[in-house]
Coordinates of C-alpha atoms in Angstrom, one line a residue:
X1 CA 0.0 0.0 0.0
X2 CA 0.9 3.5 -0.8
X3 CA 1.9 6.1 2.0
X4 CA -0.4 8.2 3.6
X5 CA -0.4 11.6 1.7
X6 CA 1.5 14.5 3.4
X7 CA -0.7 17.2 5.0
X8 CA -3.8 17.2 6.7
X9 CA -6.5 14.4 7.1
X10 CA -9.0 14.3 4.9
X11 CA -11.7 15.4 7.1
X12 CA -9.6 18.5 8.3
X13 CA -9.5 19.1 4.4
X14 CA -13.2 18.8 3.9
X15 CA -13.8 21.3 6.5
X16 CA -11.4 23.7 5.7
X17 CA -12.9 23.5 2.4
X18 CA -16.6 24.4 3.8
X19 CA -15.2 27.3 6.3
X20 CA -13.7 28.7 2.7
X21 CA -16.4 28.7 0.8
X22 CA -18.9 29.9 3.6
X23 CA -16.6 33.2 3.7
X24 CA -16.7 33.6 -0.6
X25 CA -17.9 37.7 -1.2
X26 CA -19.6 36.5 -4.3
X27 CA -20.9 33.5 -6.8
X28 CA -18.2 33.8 -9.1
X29 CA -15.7 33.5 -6.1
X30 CA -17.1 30.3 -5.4
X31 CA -16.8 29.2 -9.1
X32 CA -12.8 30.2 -8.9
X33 CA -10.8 28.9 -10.8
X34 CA -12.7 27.0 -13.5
X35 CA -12.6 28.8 -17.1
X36 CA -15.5 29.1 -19.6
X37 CA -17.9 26.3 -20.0
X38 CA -17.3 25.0 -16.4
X39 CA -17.5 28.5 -14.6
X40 CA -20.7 28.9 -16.5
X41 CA -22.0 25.9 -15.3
X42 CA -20.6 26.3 -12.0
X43 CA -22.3 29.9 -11.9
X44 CA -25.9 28.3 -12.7
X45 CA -25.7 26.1 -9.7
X46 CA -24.2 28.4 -7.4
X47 CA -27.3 31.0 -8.5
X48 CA -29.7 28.4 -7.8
X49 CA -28.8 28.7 -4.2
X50 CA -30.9 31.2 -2.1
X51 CA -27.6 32.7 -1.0
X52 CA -27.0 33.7 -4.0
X53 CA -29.7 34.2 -6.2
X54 CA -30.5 37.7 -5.9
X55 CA -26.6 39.0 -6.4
X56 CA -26.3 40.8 -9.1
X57 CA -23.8 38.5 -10.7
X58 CA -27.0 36.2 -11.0
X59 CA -29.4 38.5 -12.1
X60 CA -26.5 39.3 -15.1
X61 CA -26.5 35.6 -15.5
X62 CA -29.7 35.0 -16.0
X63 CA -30.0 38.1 -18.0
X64 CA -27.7 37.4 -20.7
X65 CA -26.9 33.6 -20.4
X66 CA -23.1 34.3 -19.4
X67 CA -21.0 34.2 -16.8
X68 CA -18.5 37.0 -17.5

């Protein structure tokens, strides 16, 4: 069996990762660092979410059918 990965367990990870994006300013933040047709995608879920649905990131989004 392999070693165990350097770093932090798995579960430390996980919340780390949930404390992160908790603390994101905005719905393209949260969609960092993915390009084009992933960010847009990305973007559609995130402005499903009640959180973020009325930003005006969203509204644009649903406006125009981009996520620029």
């Amino acid at each position: 069996a392999p070693p165990p990965a350097p770093g932090r367990p798995p579960e430390q990870r996980a919340r780390a990762a949930v404390v992160t994006r908790a603390t994101l300013a905005d719905p393209r933040a949260a969609c960092a660092p993915r390009t084009e047709f992933a960010l847009y995608r990305c973007m559609q879920n995130e402005c499903r979410s009640a959180r973020w649905s009325q930003h005006p990131q969203c509204v644009r989004l649903r406006a125009t059918d981009t996520a620029d």
